[in-house]
Amino acid sequence: MSRPYIIEAQNVSYTYPDGTTALSTVSTGIKQGEKIAVLGENGAGKTTLFLHFNGILRPASGTILFNDKTVLYDRRSLRELRSKIQIVFQDPDTQLFSARVYQDISFGALNLGLPQDEVKRRVDAALLTVDIEHLRDKVTHSLSHGEKKRVAIAGALVMNPEVLIIDEPTACVDPRHQQNLLDLFDKLNSKGTTILLSTHDVELAWQWADRLIVMHKGTIAREGDPYTIFSNEHLTQKTGLCKPLALEVFDALRQQTSIPSDAAPPRNKQTLLAMLNKKL
Amino acid sequence: MIAPDTLAYTNRLVKTHPAEKCLLAASMLCLNLATPAVMPVCCMIFCFMCCLTIFKARIPAVVYAKLLLTPLFFLCVGAGTVMIDLSADHFAFISISSQGLHTAIIIVCRGLGAVSCLLFLCLTTPVADITWLLAKLRVPGLLIELLDLTYRCIFILADSAATITTAQASRLGYATMNATNRSLGTLSAACIIRSFVNARLMQQAFDSRCGEGPMRVMHTPCPISKKNIIAVMMASIIIAACSFIG
Ligand SMILES: Nc1ncnc2c1ncn2[C@@H]1O[C@H](COP(=O)(O)OP(=O)(O)O)[C@@H](O)[C@H]1O
Ligand SMILES: [Mg+2]
């Protein structure tokens, strides 16, 4: 892991104006090409951390580094930061402020000052990537929640971000659309976009992420690869995470049957089933 | 009932250039308000706009009639008040003067004519097109943004108001008179608080997408049709001529 961090938080603390301390001395970072899930209960500080990553919030103490340089909060630096790091917010309704889908998606690209043809090209590409070409002429407020979510993602993609941060992408989304979204994130990631998402769904984190950051009460409780994190009973208990089902079954199997100790733990239902079929 | 807003996006005239529709509505509105021959001309305008909306734009007649009911109600109340003459020195205490009747008819005619022009515009032209046109007409960006955001927020607010009302009703919030008063109070308070929260979240999303200064969005307008412009002019001239003849 010698790659440098794209964006890094060093000892960041933040207190909201009403006195709630949402982050206390948080240090963590994101590297090029990663698939990271930030896990934590409601109110753990996930959203607050994300808002620091693209300069919406400014740390009370500590620093945010972008490509190893301290983030400055003047207009030009923020613009550069935000053109590389895009957030898709939890509630798509507050993110889509134009009346029509096409208009809303073009918003960010026009703000970058790109020429019209380039904007058009990017909007079309984003519509295609997110698979919502059929929605291009629709009115924003008539869309379903899942569709709004996709439009919001397309609106972020037109900026061609290096890092796409998605806050609670699967909240209020049914299982099939959840899977579609995860597939979309994988597709984006395979094209080189770094993906950071927050969730409180351990199954999703276990199935999807390469690396986990576990947040608890405004601090980073632990970060690391999913297997190590979920095998740490003390940690999962303290932070209120339960073990993913596939891992739980795998551990139980390992104690009773002779699964080789170097066998990789199953990341999803299919692998677990295949493993069971082989054993029983 | 289908929301009028949805119709604005799905009617047959949606692909017509917004400038043509605005020009038609505006010129008819001016004629409607300026004509000295109120009865015939306003009725003509009303029928013309009505037919255009129902047959050309294919807005369902039932929906149109329902939309017409509300302004019609207010018009009738207004006209009724003007018509009735309250005085003690007549034989009857309440009477209808011919002068009053005349004014009432004028009010109803002008009112209906104006309503038909506005309904035509509202039902055939999406708000996004109107704001685009306003921008072309060099209306200050701030006003246009306000219009656009207000429009967008109406739906968000209406959504949360509906959700809150349901939640209140399911906990018997509207079971008694007292409870109703209390519920309506909390409902409006909740809506105001929500508006503030939403405003903050929207600002965050706006900043996050490098929004600064005017809100820029893409718009792909359809070409202006000369034929339509000429048709609009002809219609206006014919109606203006009728005003003078009548
Ligand atoms: N605008 C705000 N004003 C005051 N407190 C806030 C605000 N936003 C979040 N908080 C508080 O900060 C803490 C962290 O919130 P958040 O970052 O939204 O957590 P998460 O996204 O993990 O659920 C919570 O205790 C929350 O109540
Ligand atoms: Mg959150």
Coordinates of C-alpha atoms and ligand atoms in Angstrom, one line a residue:
Chain A
M1 CA 0.0 0.0 0.0
S2 CA 2.5 2.6 -1.0
R3 CA 0.2 4.5 -3.1
P4 CA -0.3 8.1 -1.8
Y5 CA -3.6 9.3 -0.5
I6 CA -5.8 11.3 -2.8
I7 CA -7.6 12.8 0.1
E8 CA -6.6 12.5 3.7
A9 CA -7.9 13.8 7.1
Q10 CA -5.4 14.4 9.8
N11 CA -6.7 14.8 13.4
V12 CA -9.8 16.4 12.2
S13 CA -12.3 17.6 14.8
Y14 CA -15.6 19.3 14.1
T15 CA -18.4 20.7 16.3
Y16 CA -21.7 21.8 14.9
P17 CA -22.9 25.3 15.9
D18 CA -25.4 23.8 18.3
G19 CA -22.5 22.2 20.3
T20 CA -22.7 18.6 19.0
T21 CA -19.2 17.2 18.5
A22 CA -19.6 15.2 15.4
L23 CA -15.9 14.4 14.8
S24 CA -13.1 14.2 17.3
T25 CA -9.5 13.8 16.0
V26 CA -10.3 11.7 13.0
S27 CA -7.4 10.6 10.8
T28 CA -8.0 8.5 7.7
G29 CA -7.5 8.7 4.0
I30 CA -8.5 7.4 0.6
K31 CA -6.2 6.0 -2.1
Q32 CA -6.6 5.9 -5.8
G33 CA -8.9 3.1 -7.1
E34 CA -10.2 1.9 -3.7
K35 CA -13.6 0.6 -2.9
I36 CA -14.2 1.7 0.6
A37 CA -17.2 1.4 2.9
V38 CA -17.6 3.6 5.9
L39 CA -19.6 1.7 8.5
G40 CA -21.2 3.2 11.5
E41 CA -24.4 3.6 13.4
N42 CA -26.7 6.6 12.8
G43 CA -25.0 9.7 14.1
A44 CA -21.5 8.2 14.0
G45 CA -20.3 11.1 11.9
K46 CA -20.1 9.6 8.4
T47 CA -21.9 12.4 6.7
T48 CA -19.9 15.0 8.6
L49 CA -16.7 13.4 7.5
F50 CA -17.8 13.3 3.9
L51 CA -18.7 17.0 4.0
H52 CA -15.1 17.7 5.0
F53 CA -13.7 15.7 2.1
N54 CA -15.0 18.2 -0.4
G55 CA -14.7 21.3 1.6
I56 CA -18.3 22.0 2.5
L57 CA -17.4 21.9 6.2
R58 CA -14.1 23.2 7.5
P59 CA -12.4 21.4 10.3
A60 CA -12.4 23.2 13.7
S61 CA -8.9 21.7 14.2
G62 CA -6.8 19.4 12.1
T63 CA -6.3 19.4 8.4
I64 CA -7.6 17.9 5.2
L65 CA -5.0 17.1 2.6
F66 CA -5.8 16.8 -1.1
N67 CA -3.0 15.2 -3.1
D68 CA -0.7 15.8 -0.2
K69 CA -1.4 19.5 -0.1
T70 CA -3.4 21.2 2.6
V71 CA -6.8 22.2 1.4
L72 CA -7.2 25.9 1.2
Y73 CA -10.7 27.3 1.4
D74 CA -10.6 30.1 -1.2
R75 CA -12.8 29.9 -4.2
R76 CA -10.3 28.5 -6.7
S77 CA -9.0 25.8 -4.5
L78 CA -12.5 24.7 -3.5
R79 CA -13.5 24.5 -7.1
E80 CA -10.5 22.4 -8.0
L81 CA -11.2 20.1 -5.0
R82 CA -14.9 19.7 -5.8
S83 CA -14.3 19.0 -9.4
K84 CA -12.2 16.0 -8.3
I85 CA -14.3 14.9 -5.4
Q86 CA -18.0 14.6 -5.8
I87 CA -20.6 13.7 -3.1
V88 CA -23.9 12.1 -3.8
F89 CA -26.1 13.1 -0.9
Q90 CA -28.3 10.9 1.0
D91 CA -31.6 12.6 0.2
P92 CA -31.8 13.0 -3.6
D93 CA -34.6 15.5 -3.2
T94 CA -32.2 18.1 -1.8
Q95 CA -29.7 17.4 -4.5
L96 CA -31.9 17.7 -7.5
F97 CA -32.9 21.4 -7.8
S98 CA -33.7 21.7 -11.4
A99 CA -37.1 21.0 -12.8
R100 CA -35.9 18.5 -15.4
V101 CA -33.5 15.6 -15.4
Y102 CA -31.4 16.7 -18.3
Q103 CA -31.0 20.2 -16.9
D104 CA -30.1 18.9 -13.4
I105 CA -27.4 16.6 -14.7
S106 CA -25.9 19.3 -16.8
F107 CA -25.6 21.7 -13.8
G108 CA -22.2 20.6 -12.5
A109 CA -20.6 20.4 -16.0
L110 CA -21.8 23.9 -16.8
N111 CA -20.3 25.2 -13.6
L112 CA -17.0 23.9 -14.7
G113 CA -17.2 26.3 -17.6
L114 CA -17.0 23.6 -20.3
P115 CA -18.1 24.4 -23.8
Q116 CA -21.7 23.4 -24.7
D117 CA -20.8 20.4 -26.9
E118 CA -18.5 19.0 -24.2
V119 CA -21.3 19.4 -21.6
K120 CA -23.7 17.6 -23.9
R121 CA -21.3 14.8 -24.5
R122 CA -20.7 14.4 -20.8
V123 CA -24.4 14.5 -19.9
D124 CA -25.1 11.9 -22.6
A125 CA -22.3 9.7 -21.3
A126 CA -23.5 10.0 -17.7
L127 CA -27.0 9.1 -18.7
L128 CA -25.7 6.0 -20.5
T129 CA -23.4 4.9 -17.6
V130 CA -26.1 5.2 -15.0
D131 CA -28.6 3.6 -17.4
I132 CA -31.2 6.2 -17.3
E133 CA -31.4 7.4 -20.9
H134 CA -35.2 6.9 -20.8
L135 CA -35.5 9.5 -18.1
R136 CA -33.7 12.3 -19.9
D137 CA -36.8 14.4 -20.7
K138 CA -38.6 13.6 -17.4
V139 CA -39.6 16.0 -14.7
T140 CA -37.5 15.6 -11.6
H141 CA -40.3 15.5 -9.1
S142 CA -42.2 12.8 -10.8
L143 CA -39.4 10.2 -10.5
S144 CA -39.3 7.4 -8.0
H145 CA -36.8 7.4 -5.1
G146 CA -34.4 5.0 -6.9
E147 CA -34.6 6.9 -10.1
K148 CA -33.8 10.2 -8.3
K149 CA -30.8 8.5 -6.7
R150 CA -29.5 7.6 -10.2
V151 CA -30.1 11.0 -11.5
A152 CA -28.1 12.4 -8.6
I153 CA -25.3 10.0 -9.3
A154 CA -25.3 11.1 -13.0
G155 CA -25.2 14.7 -11.8
A156 CA -22.0 13.9 -10.0
L157 CA -20.5 11.9 -12.8
V158 CA -20.6 14.7 -15.3
M159 CA -17.8 16.4 -13.4
N160 CA -15.6 13.4 -14.1
P161 CA -14.6 13.0 -10.5
E162 CA -11.6 11.0 -9.3
V163 CA -13.4 10.1 -6.1
L164 CA -17.1 9.5 -5.9
I165 CA -18.5 9.7 -2.4
I166 CA -22.0 8.3 -1.9
D167 CA -23.8 8.8 1.3
E168 CA -26.1 5.9 2.3
P169 CA -26.7 4.8 -1.3
T170 CA -28.9 1.9 -0.3
A171 CA -31.1 3.5 2.3
C172 CA -34.7 3.2 1.2
V173 CA -33.8 1.2 -2.0
D174 CA -35.2 -2.3 -2.6
P175 CA -32.9 -5.3 -2.8
R176 CA -32.9 -5.5 -6.6
H177 CA -32.1 -1.9 -7.1
Q178 CA -29.6 -2.1 -4.3
Q179 CA -27.7 -4.8 -6.3
N180 CA -28.0 -2.7 -9.4
L181 CA -26.4 0.2 -7.6
L182 CA -23.6 -1.9 -6.3
D183 CA -23.0 -3.2 -9.8
L184 CA -22.9 0.4 -11.1
F185 CA -20.3 1.3 -8.4
D186 CA -18.2 -1.7 -9.5
K187 CA -18.4 -0.6 -13.1
L188 CA -17.3 2.9 -12.2
N189 CA -14.6 1.5 -10.0
S190 CA -13.3 -0.7 -12.8
K191 CA -13.0 2.4 -15.0
G192 CA -10.8 4.0 -12.4
T193 CA -13.1 6.0 -10.2
T194 CA -12.4 5.6 -6.5
I195 CA -15.6 4.9 -4.6
L196 CA -16.3 5.7 -1.0
L197 CA -19.7 4.9 0.4
S198 CA -21.3 5.0 3.8
T199 CA -23.7 2.4 5.2
H200 CA -24.9 0.8 8.3
D201 CA -25.6 -2.4 6.4
V202 CA -22.9 -4.9 7.4
E203 CA -24.0 -7.4 4.7
L204 CA -23.5 -4.8 2.0
A205 CA -20.1 -3.7 3.4
W206 CA -18.9 -7.3 3.6
Q207 CA -20.1 -8.2 0.2
W208 CA -18.8 -5.1 -1.6
A209 CA -15.9 -3.3 0.1
D210 CA -12.2 -3.8 -0.3
R211 CA -11.5 -1.8 2.9
L212 CA -13.7 -0.8 5.8
I213 CA -13.5 2.3 7.9
V214 CA -15.6 1.8 11.1
M215 CA -16.8 5.0 12.8
H216 CA -18.1 5.2 16.3
K217 CA -19.3 8.3 18.1
G218 CA -17.3 10.7 16.0
T219 CA -14.1 8.7 15.9
I220 CA -12.5 6.1 13.7
A221 CA -12.9 2.9 15.7
R222 CA -10.8 0.8 13.2
E223 CA -10.0 0.5 9.6
G224 CA -8.8 -2.4 7.6
D225 CA -9.8 -5.3 5.4
P226 CA -13.3 -6.6 6.0
Y227 CA -12.3 -10.0 7.3
T228 CA -10.0 -8.6 10.0
I229 CA -12.6 -6.1 11.1
F230 CA -15.5 -8.5 11.4
S231 CA -13.3 -11.2 13.1
N232 CA -12.6 -8.7 15.9
E233 CA -15.4 -9.6 18.3
H234 CA -14.5 -6.8 20.7
L235 CA -14.7 -4.2 18.0
T236 CA -18.0 -5.4 16.5
Q237 CA -19.6 -5.5 19.9
K238 CA -18.4 -2.1 20.9
T239 CA -19.5 -0.4 17.7
G240 CA -22.8 -2.3 17.5
L241 CA -22.1 -4.1 14.3
C242 CA -23.2 -7.7 13.9
K243 CA -21.2 -10.2 11.9
P244 CA -22.3 -10.7 8.3
L245 CA -24.3 -13.9 8.0
A246 CA -22.0 -15.5 5.4
L247 CA -19.0 -15.0 7.7
E248 CA -20.9 -16.3 10.7
V249 CA -21.8 -19.5 9.0
F250 CA -18.3 -19.9 7.7
D251 CA -16.8 -19.5 11.1
A252 CA -19.3 -22.1 12.5
L253 CA -18.5 -24.5 9.7
R254 CA -14.8 -24.1 10.3
Q255 CA -15.2 -25.1 13.9
Q256 CA -17.2 -28.2 13.1
T257 CA -16.0 -29.5 9.8
S258 CA -12.6 -29.6 8.2
I259 CA -12.6 -26.6 6.1
P260 CA -8.9 -25.9 5.3
S261 CA -7.7 -23.0 7.5
D262 CA -6.5 -21.1 4.5
A263 CA -9.9 -21.1 2.7
A264 CA -11.1 -17.7 1.8
P265 CA -14.3 -16.6 3.6
P266 CA -17.3 -16.4 1.3
R267 CA -18.2 -12.8 0.4
N268 CA -21.7 -13.5 -0.7
K269 CA -24.6 -16.0 -0.6
Q270 CA -23.5 -17.8 -3.8
T271 CA -20.0 -18.6 -2.6
L272 CA -21.3 -19.7 0.8
L273 CA -23.8 -22.0 -0.9
A274 CA -21.2 -23.5 -3.1
M275 CA -19.0 -24.1 -0.1
L276 CA -21.9 -25.8 1.8
N277 CA -22.7 -28.0 -1.2
K278 CA -19.2 -29.1 -1.4
K279 CA -19.0 -30.0 2.3
L280 CA -22.3 -31.6 3.0
Chain B
M1 CA -57.1 14.2 -11.0
I2 CA -53.9 14.6 -13.0
A3 CA -51.8 17.4 -11.7
P4 CA -51.8 20.3 -14.1
D5 CA -48.1 20.3 -14.0
T6 CA -47.9 16.8 -15.4
L7 CA -50.1 17.9 -18.3
A8 CA -47.8 20.8 -19.0
Y9 CA -45.1 18.2 -19.8
T10 CA -47.3 15.7 -21.7
N11 CA -49.7 17.8 -23.8
R12 CA -49.5 17.9 -27.6
L13 CA -48.1 21.5 -27.7
V14 CA -45.1 20.8 -25.4
K15 CA -42.7 20.7 -28.4
T16 CA -43.9 24.1 -29.6
H17 CA -41.5 26.9 -28.9
P18 CA -42.4 28.6 -25.6
A19 CA -42.1 32.0 -27.2
E20 CA -44.9 31.3 -29.6
K21 CA -47.2 30.2 -26.8
C22 CA -46.3 33.1 -24.5
L23 CA -46.8 35.5 -27.4
L24 CA -50.3 34.1 -28.1
A25 CA -51.3 34.1 -24.4
A26 CA -49.9 37.6 -23.9
S27 CA -51.5 39.2 -27.0
M28 CA -54.9 37.6 -26.2
L29 CA -54.6 38.7 -22.7
C30 CA -53.9 42.3 -23.7
L31 CA -56.8 42.3 -26.2
N32 CA -59.0 40.8 -23.6
L33 CA -58.3 43.5 -21.1
A34 CA -58.2 46.4 -23.6
T35 CA -61.2 45.7 -25.8
P36 CA -64.1 48.2 -25.6
A37 CA -66.5 45.6 -26.9
V38 CA -66.3 43.3 -23.9
M39 CA -69.1 40.8 -24.4
P40 CA -68.4 39.5 -27.9
V41 CA -64.7 39.8 -27.9
C42 CA -64.0 38.3 -24.5
C43 CA -66.3 35.5 -25.3
M44 CA -64.5 35.0 -28.6
I45 CA -61.2 34.9 -26.8
F46 CA -62.5 32.5 -24.2
C47 CA -63.8 30.1 -26.8
F48 CA -60.7 30.4 -29.0
M49 CA -58.3 29.7 -26.1
C50 CA -60.5 27.0 -24.7
C51 CA -60.7 25.1 -28.0
L52 CA -57.0 25.5 -28.5
T53 CA -56.2 24.0 -25.1
I54 CA -58.7 21.2 -25.4
F55 CA -58.5 20.2 -29.1
K56 CA -55.0 21.3 -30.1
A57 CA -53.1 20.6 -26.9
R58 CA -55.4 17.7 -26.1
I59 CA -55.9 18.6 -22.4
P60 CA -58.9 16.5 -21.2
A61 CA -62.0 18.6 -21.1
V62 CA -63.0 17.3 -17.7
V63 CA -59.7 18.4 -16.2
Y64 CA -60.0 21.8 -17.9
A65 CA -63.5 22.2 -16.6
K66 CA -62.4 21.4 -13.1
L67 CA -59.6 23.8 -13.3
L68 CA -62.0 26.5 -14.5
L69 CA -64.3 26.0 -11.5
T70 CA -62.1 27.7 -8.9
P71 CA -61.6 31.0 -10.7
L72 CA -65.2 30.8 -11.8
F73 CA -66.4 30.6 -8.2
F74 CA -64.4 33.7 -7.3
L75 CA -65.6 35.5 -10.3
C76 CA -69.2 34.7 -9.5
V77 CA -68.8 35.9 -5.9
G78 CA -67.2 39.1 -7.1
A79 CA -69.8 39.7 -9.8
G80 CA -72.7 38.9 -7.4
T81 CA -71.5 41.5 -5.0
V82 CA -71.2 44.1 -7.7
M83 CA -74.6 43.3 -9.0
I84 CA -76.6 43.6 -5.8
D85 CA -77.5 47.1 -4.8
L86 CA -78.1 47.6 -1.1
S87 CA -80.1 50.8 -0.4
A88 CA -82.9 51.9 1.8
D89 CA -84.7 54.3 -0.5
H90 CA -85.8 51.8 -3.1
F91 CA -89.0 49.8 -2.8
A92 CA -87.0 46.7 -2.0
F93 CA -84.1 46.7 0.4
I94 CA -82.0 44.5 -1.9
S95 CA -82.2 45.2 -5.6
I96 CA -80.4 44.6 -8.8
S97 CA -79.7 47.6 -10.9
S98 CA -79.2 47.4 -14.6
Q99 CA -76.0 49.3 -14.1
G100 CA -74.8 46.7 -11.6
L101 CA -75.8 43.8 -13.9
H102 CA -73.9 45.3 -16.7
T103 CA -70.7 45.7 -14.6
A104 CA -71.1 42.1 -13.4
I105 CA -71.3 40.8 -16.9
I106 CA -68.2 42.7 -17.9
I107 CA -66.3 41.3 -14.9
V108 CA -67.3 37.8 -15.7
C109 CA -66.4 38.1 -19.4
R110 CA -63.1 39.7 -18.8
G111 CA -62.3 37.4 -16.0
L112 CA -63.1 34.3 -18.0
G113 CA -61.1 35.5 -21.0
A114 CA -58.1 36.2 -18.8
V115 CA -58.4 32.8 -17.1
S116 CA -58.5 31.0 -20.4
C117 CA -55.3 32.7 -21.5
L118 CA -53.5 31.8 -18.3
L119 CA -54.8 28.2 -18.4
F120 CA -53.6 27.8 -21.9
L121 CA -50.1 28.9 -20.9
C122 CA -50.0 26.9 -17.7
L123 CA -51.3 23.7 -19.3
T124 CA -49.1 23.7 -22.4
T125 CA -45.8 25.2 -21.2
P126 CA -43.6 23.6 -18.6
V127 CA -42.2 25.9 -16.0
A128 CA -38.7 25.1 -17.1
D129 CA -39.5 26.5 -20.6
I130 CA -41.0 29.6 -19.1
T131 CA -37.9 30.3 -17.0
W132 CA -35.7 29.6 -20.1
L133 CA -37.7 32.2 -22.0
L134 CA -37.5 34.7 -19.2
A135 CA -33.7 34.3 -19.2
K136 CA -33.7 34.9 -23.0
L137 CA -35.7 38.1 -22.3
R138 CA -33.0 39.2 -19.9
V139 CA -35.0 39.0 -16.7
P140 CA -32.5 39.2 -13.8
G141 CA -31.0 35.8 -13.0
L142 CA -31.9 36.1 -9.3
L143 CA -35.6 36.2 -10.1
I144 CA -35.5 33.3 -12.4
E145 CA -33.6 31.2 -9.9
L146 CA -36.1 32.0 -7.3
L147 CA -38.9 31.0 -9.6
D148 CA -37.2 27.8 -10.5
L149 CA -36.3 26.8 -6.9
T150 CA -39.8 27.8 -5.6
Y151 CA -41.3 25.7 -8.2
R152 CA -39.1 22.7 -7.3
C153 CA -39.6 23.2 -3.6
I154 CA -43.4 23.4 -3.8
F155 CA -43.4 19.7 -4.7
I156 CA -40.9 18.8 -1.9
L157 CA -42.9 20.8 0.6
A158 CA -46.2 19.4 -0.6
D159 CA -44.7 15.9 -0.3
S160 CA -43.6 16.4 3.3
A161 CA -46.9 18.2 4.2
A162 CA -48.8 15.2 2.9
T163 CA -46.6 12.7 4.8
I164 CA -47.0 14.7 8.0
T165 CA -50.8 15.0 7.6
T166 CA -51.1 11.3 7.1
A167 CA -48.9 10.6 10.1
Q168 CA -51.1 13.0 12.2
A169 CA -54.3 11.6 11.0
S170 CA -53.2 8.0 11.7
R171 CA -52.7 9.1 15.3
L172 CA -56.1 10.7 15.4
G173 CA -54.7 14.1 15.0
Y174 CA -57.9 15.3 13.2
A175 CA -60.5 13.4 15.2
T176 CA -61.8 16.4 17.1
M177 CA -62.0 20.1 16.5
N178 CA -59.3 20.8 19.2
A179 CA -57.0 18.1 17.8
T180 CA -57.4 19.5 14.3
N181 CA -56.3 23.0 15.5
R182 CA -53.3 21.5 17.3
S183 CA -52.4 19.4 14.3
L184 CA -52.6 22.2 11.8
G185 CA -50.4 24.3 14.1
T186 CA -47.7 21.6 14.4
L187 CA -48.0 20.9 10.7
S188 CA -47.2 24.5 9.7
A189 CA -44.3 24.6 12.3
A190 CA -42.9 21.4 10.9
C191 CA -43.1 22.7 7.3
I192 CA -41.2 25.8 8.2
I193 CA -38.5 23.9 10.0
R194 CA -38.2 21.5 7.2
S195 CA -37.9 24.3 4.7
F196 CA -34.9 25.6 6.7
V197 CA -33.3 22.2 6.9
N198 CA -33.9 21.6 3.2
A199 CA -32.5 25.0 2.3
R200 CA -29.2 24.1 4.1
L201 CA -29.0 20.7 2.5
M202 CA -29.7 22.2 -1.0
Q203 CA -27.0 24.8 -0.4
Q204 CA -24.5 22.0 0.4
A205 CA -25.4 20.1 -2.7
F206 CA -25.2 23.4 -4.7
D207 CA -21.7 24.2 -3.4
S208 CA -20.6 20.6 -3.8
R209 CA -21.3 20.8 -7.6
C210 CA -19.3 24.0 -7.9
G211 CA -22.4 26.1 -8.0
E212 CA -21.5 29.8 -7.7
G213 CA -23.4 32.8 -8.9
P214 CA -26.2 32.2 -11.4
M215 CA -27.7 28.7 -11.7
R216 CA -26.8 27.5 -15.2
V217 CA -28.6 24.6 -16.8
M218 CA -28.8 23.2 -20.3
H219 CA -31.8 23.7 -22.4
T220 CA -32.5 22.4 -25.8
P221 CA -35.2 24.5 -27.3
C222 CA -37.1 23.6 -30.4
P223 CA -36.9 26.0 -33.4
I224 CA -39.3 28.9 -33.7
S225 CA -41.9 28.2 -36.4
K226 CA -42.7 31.2 -38.6
K227 CA -46.0 29.7 -39.5
N228 CA -47.1 29.7 -35.9
I229 CA -46.0 33.3 -35.3
I230 CA -47.9 34.4 -38.4
A231 CA -51.0 32.5 -37.2
V232 CA -50.7 34.2 -33.8
M233 CA -50.5 37.6 -35.4
M234 CA -53.5 36.8 -37.7
A235 CA -55.6 35.7 -34.8
S236 CA -54.7 38.8 -32.8
I237 CA -55.5 41.1 -35.8
I238 CA -58.8 39.4 -36.4
I239 CA -59.8 39.8 -32.8
A240 CA -58.6 43.4 -32.6
A241 CA -60.7 44.1 -35.8
C242 CA -63.7 42.6 -34.1
S243 CA -63.2 44.9 -31.2
F244 CA -63.6 47.9 -33.4
I245 CA -66.5 46.6 -35.4
G246 CA -68.3 45.4 -32.3
Ligands
LIG1 N1 -26.6 20.4 11.0 C1 -26.3 19.8 12.2 N2 -26.5 20.5 13.4 C2 -26.2 19.9 14.5 N3 -25.9 18.7 14.7 C3 -25.7 17.9 13.6 C4 -26.0 18.4 12.3 N4 -25.7 17.4 11.4 C5 -25.4 16.3 12.2 N5 -25.4 16.6 13.5 C6 -25.0 15.7 14.6 O1 -23.7 15.3 14.4 C7 -23.5 13.9 14.6 C8 -23.0 13.1 13.4 O2 -24.0 13.2 12.4 P1 -23.8 12.6 10.9 O3 -22.4 13.0 10.5 O4 -24.9 13.0 10.1 O5 -23.8 11.0 11.3 P2 -24.1 9.8 10.3 O6 -24.0 10.4 8.9 O7 -23.0 8.8 10.6 O8 -25.4 9.3 10.6 C9 -24.9 13.4 15.1 O9 -24.9 13.4 16.5 C10 -25.8 14.5 14.6 O10 -26.9 14.6 15.4
MG2 MG -25.5 10.4 7.5

